[in-house]
PDB file of C-alpha atoms in Angstrom:
ATOM      1  CA  MET A   1       5.581-169.660-161.622  1.00  0.00           C
ATOM      2  CA  SER A   2       7.229-170.425-164.963  1.00  0.00           C
ATOM      3  CA  ASP A   3       4.925-167.924-166.693  1.00  0.00           C
ATOM      4  CA  ILE A   4       6.287-165.149-164.485  1.00  0.00           C
ATOM      5  CA  ILE A   5       9.892-166.112-165.235  1.00  0.00           C
ATOM      6  CA  ARG A   6       9.153-166.365-168.952  1.00  0.00           C
ATOM      7  CA  GLU A   7       7.570-162.893-168.929  1.00  0.00           C
ATOM      8  CA  ILE A   8      10.566-161.332-167.155  1.00  0.00           C
ATOM      9  CA  GLU A   9      13.028-163.024-169.527  1.00  0.00           C
ATOM     10  CA  SER A  10      11.117-161.937-172.632  1.00  0.00           C
ATOM     11  CA  ALA A  11      11.356-158.305-171.475  1.00  0.00           C
ATOM     12  CA  GLN A  12      15.171-158.625-171.372  1.00  0.00           C
ATOM     13  CA  LEU A  13      15.547-159.954-174.931  1.00  0.00           C
ATOM     14  CA  LYS A  14      17.105-157.751-177.590  1.00  0.00           C
ATOM     15  CA  ALA A  15      14.735-156.686-180.351  1.00  0.00           C
ATOM     16  CA  GLU A  16      17.117-157.721-183.127  1.00  0.00           C
ATOM     17  CA  VAL A  17      19.886-160.311-182.793  1.00  0.00           C
ATOM     18  CA  ASP A  18      22.675-160.591-185.357  1.00  0.00           C
ATOM     19  CA  GLU A  19      22.539-163.822-187.372  1.00  0.00           C
ATOM     20  CA  PHE A  20      25.610-166.053-186.985  1.00  0.00           C
ATOM     21  CA  ASN A  21      26.383-169.744-186.488  1.00  0.00           C
ATOM     22  CA  VAL A  22      29.073-171.999-185.097  1.00  0.00           C
ATOM     23  CA  GLY A  23      32.233-171.896-187.223  1.00  0.00           C
ATOM     24  CA  ASP A  24      31.747-168.300-188.361  1.00  0.00           C
ATOM     25  CA  THR A  25      34.504-165.746-187.873  1.00  0.00           C
ATOM     26  CA  VAL A  26      32.965-162.787-186.089  1.00  0.00           C
ATOM     27  CA  LYS A  27      33.860-159.417-184.602  1.00  0.00           C
ATOM     28  CA  VAL A  28      32.190-158.864-181.242  1.00  0.00           C
ATOM     29  CA  TYR A  29      31.931-155.218-180.179  1.00  0.00           C
ATOM     30  CA  GLY A  30      31.869-155.350-176.380  1.00  0.00           C
ATOM     31  CA  LYS A  31      31.457-152.451-173.968  1.00  0.00           C
ATOM     32  CA  ILE A  32      34.266-152.140-171.398  1.00  0.00           C
ATOM     33  CA  LYS A  33      33.909-149.991-168.285  1.00  0.00           C
ATOM     34  CA  GLU A  34      37.118-148.463-166.930  1.00  0.00           C
ATOM     35  CA  GLY A  35      36.350-146.367-163.887  1.00  0.00           C
ATOM     36  CA  ASN A  36      33.780-143.828-165.019  1.00  0.00           C
ATOM     37  CA  ARG A  37      34.645-144.146-168.737  1.00  0.00           C
ATOM     38  CA  GLU A  38      33.055-146.577-171.159  1.00  0.00           C
ATOM     39  CA  ARG A  39      34.588-147.714-174.440  1.00  0.00           C
ATOM     40  CA  ILE A  40      34.025-150.387-177.076  1.00  0.00           C
ATOM     41  CA  GLN A  41      36.595-153.141-177.571  1.00  0.00           C
ATOM     42  CA  VAL A  42      36.562-155.468-180.575  1.00  0.00           C
ATOM     43  CA  PHE A  43      37.189-159.209-180.120  1.00  0.00           C
ATOM     44  CA  GLU A  44      37.613-161.112-183.404  1.00  0.00           C
ATOM     45  CA  GLY A  45      37.674-164.893-183.584  1.00  0.00           C
ATOM     46  CA  THR A  46      35.875-168.135-184.455  1.00  0.00           C
ATOM     47  CA  VAL A  47      32.592-169.066-182.803  1.00  0.00           C
ATOM     48  CA  LEU A  48      33.158-172.361-180.956  1.00  0.00           C
ATOM     49  CA  LYS A  49      29.690-172.875-179.568  1.00  0.00           C
ATOM     50  CA  ARG A  50      26.235-171.454-178.954  1.00  0.00           C
ATOM     51  CA  GLN A  51      24.259-172.825-176.052  1.00  0.00           C
ATOM     52  CA  GLY A  52      21.148-172.135-174.022  1.00  0.00           C
ATOM     53  CA  GLY A  53      17.967-170.475-175.120  1.00  0.00           C
ATOM     54  CA  SER A  54      15.938-167.276-174.846  1.00  0.00           C
ATOM     55  CA  SER A  55      17.601-164.713-172.567  1.00  0.00           C
ATOM     56  CA  ARG A  56      20.131-167.246-171.226  1.00  0.00           C
ATOM     57  CA  GLU A  57      21.710-167.986-174.604  1.00  0.00           C
ATOM     58  CA  THR A  58      25.506-167.615-174.696  1.00  0.00           C
ATOM     59  CA  PHE A  59      28.200-167.954-177.336  1.00  0.00           C
ATOM     60  CA  THR A  60      31.942-168.573-177.087  1.00  0.00           C
ATOM     61  CA  VAL A  61      34.533-167.006-179.401  1.00  0.00           C
ATOM     62  CA  ARG A  62      38.173-168.133-179.631  1.00  0.00           C
ATOM     63  CA  LYS A  63      41.152-166.281-181.095  1.00  0.00           C
ATOM     64  CA  LEU A  64      44.925-166.637-181.034  1.00  0.00           C
ATOM     65  CA  SER A  65      46.734-163.750-179.382  1.00  0.00           C
ATOM     66  CA  ASN A  66      50.555-163.881-179.513  1.00  0.00           C
ATOM     67  CA  GLY A  67      50.449-167.665-179.911  1.00  0.00           C
ATOM     68  CA  ILE A  68      48.117-168.174-176.941  1.00  0.00           C
ATOM     69  CA  GLY A  69      44.481-169.175-177.362  1.00  0.00           C
ATOM     70  CA  VAL A  70      42.018-166.765-175.772  1.00  0.00           C
ATOM     71  CA  GLU A  71      38.334-167.586-175.351  1.00  0.00           C
ATOM     72  CA  LYS A  72      35.529-165.335-174.238  1.00  0.00           C
ATOM     73  CA  THR A  73      31.920-166.235-173.536  1.00  0.00           C
ATOM     74  CA  TRP A  74      29.189-163.615-173.811  1.00  0.00           C
ATOM     75  CA  PRO A  75      25.470-163.684-173.163  1.00  0.00           C
ATOM     76  CA  LEU A  76      23.803-163.098-176.525  1.00  0.00           C
ATOM     77  CA  HIS A  77      21.226-160.628-175.193  1.00  0.00           C
ATOM     78  CA  SER A  78      23.614-158.734-172.909  1.00  0.00           C
ATOM     79  CA  PRO A  79      23.580-154.924-173.072  1.00  0.00           C
ATOM     80  CA  ASN A  80      27.401-155.108-172.963  1.00  0.00           C
ATOM     81  CA  VAL A  81      27.447-156.663-176.457  1.00  0.00           C
ATOM     82  CA  GLU A  82      27.058-153.706-178.810  1.00  0.00           C
ATOM     83  CA  LYS A  83      26.930-155.692-182.061  1.00  0.00           C
ATOM     84  CA  ILE A  84      28.212-158.857-183.718  1.00  0.00           C
ATOM     85  CA  GLU A  85      29.650-158.542-187.219  1.00  0.00           C
ATOM     86  CA  VAL A  86      30.169-161.685-189.337  1.00  0.00           C
ATOM     87  CA  ILE A  87      33.488-161.599-191.224  1.00  0.00           C
ATOM     88  CA  ARG A  88      33.237-165.005-192.923  1.00  0.00           C
ATOM     89  CA  ARG A  89      30.863-167.945-192.816  1.00  0.00           C
ATOM     90  CA  GLY A  90      32.270-171.301-191.782  1.00  0.00           C
ATOM     91  CA  LYS A  91      31.319-174.732-193.074  1.00  0.00           C
ATOM     92  CA  VAL A  92      31.134-177.102-190.117  1.00  0.00           C
ATOM     93  CA  ARG A  93      29.263-180.290-189.309  1.00  0.00           C
ATOM     94  CA  ARG A  94      29.185-180.001-185.545  1.00  0.00           C
ATOM     95  CA  ALA A  95      27.360-177.925-182.961  1.00  0.00           C
ATOM     96  CA  LYS A  96      30.435-177.427-180.773  1.00  0.00           C
ATOM     97  CA  LEU A  97      33.983-177.070-182.104  1.00  0.00           C
ATOM     98  CA  ASN A  98      35.905-178.118-178.975  1.00  0.00           C
ATOM     99  CA  TYR A  99      38.474-179.942-181.127  1.00  0.00           C
ATOM    100  CA  LEU A 100      39.856-176.556-182.299  1.00  0.00           C
ATOM    101  CA  ARG A 101      41.318-175.983-178.831  1.00  0.00           C
ATOM    102  CA  GLY A 102      44.063-178.530-179.443  1.00  0.00           C
ATOM    103  CA  ARG A 103      45.011-177.222-182.872  1.00  0.00           C
ATOM    104  CA  VAL A 104      47.382-174.468-183.950  1.00  0.00           C
ATOM    105  CA  GLY A 105      48.087-172.783-187.291  1.00  0.00           C
ATOM    106  CA  LYS A 106      46.467-174.034-190.487  1.00  0.00           C
ATOM    107  CA  LYS A 107      44.927-177.027-188.717  1.00  0.00           C
ATOM    108  CA  ALA A 108      42.842-174.642-186.617  1.00  0.00           C
ATOM    109  CA  LYS A 109      41.170-173.116-189.685  1.00  0.00           C
ATOM    110  CA  VAL A 110      37.526-173.695-190.555  1.00  0.00           C
ATOM    111  CA  LYS A 111      36.592-174.059-194.218  1.00  0.00           C
ATOM    112  CA  GLU A 112      34.632-171.183-195.690  1.00  0.00           C
ATOM    113  CA  ALA A 113      31.045-171.868-196.716  1.00  0.00           C
ATOM    114  CA  VAL A 114      30.126-171.036-200.296  1.00  0.00           C
ATOM    115  CA  ARG A 115      26.757-169.236-200.269  1.00  0.00           C
TER     116      ARG A 115
END
């Protein structure tokens, strides 16, 4: 039974996934459907977490919009995610950055990794 599920999931995987990690500042180009029209909307923020595996893998991005924190979670292999562009690499020591939710301003920044 698990072989069947694994085969179906492997068919749904994207051929090439953009390389990014937790703490990176990214631009996510997501497809939005409005009636019969389709457009691409950019969501730029810090990656808080990546979780799951294979076709079920998701990632959460957080940004501040007019002083209010906005988070979105996308499936990594979704056809609605056009591309993920890394703006800057972050230097973090954790897998999930939940502590950023309670911070505002300069305290909410992640140090940039020197590579």
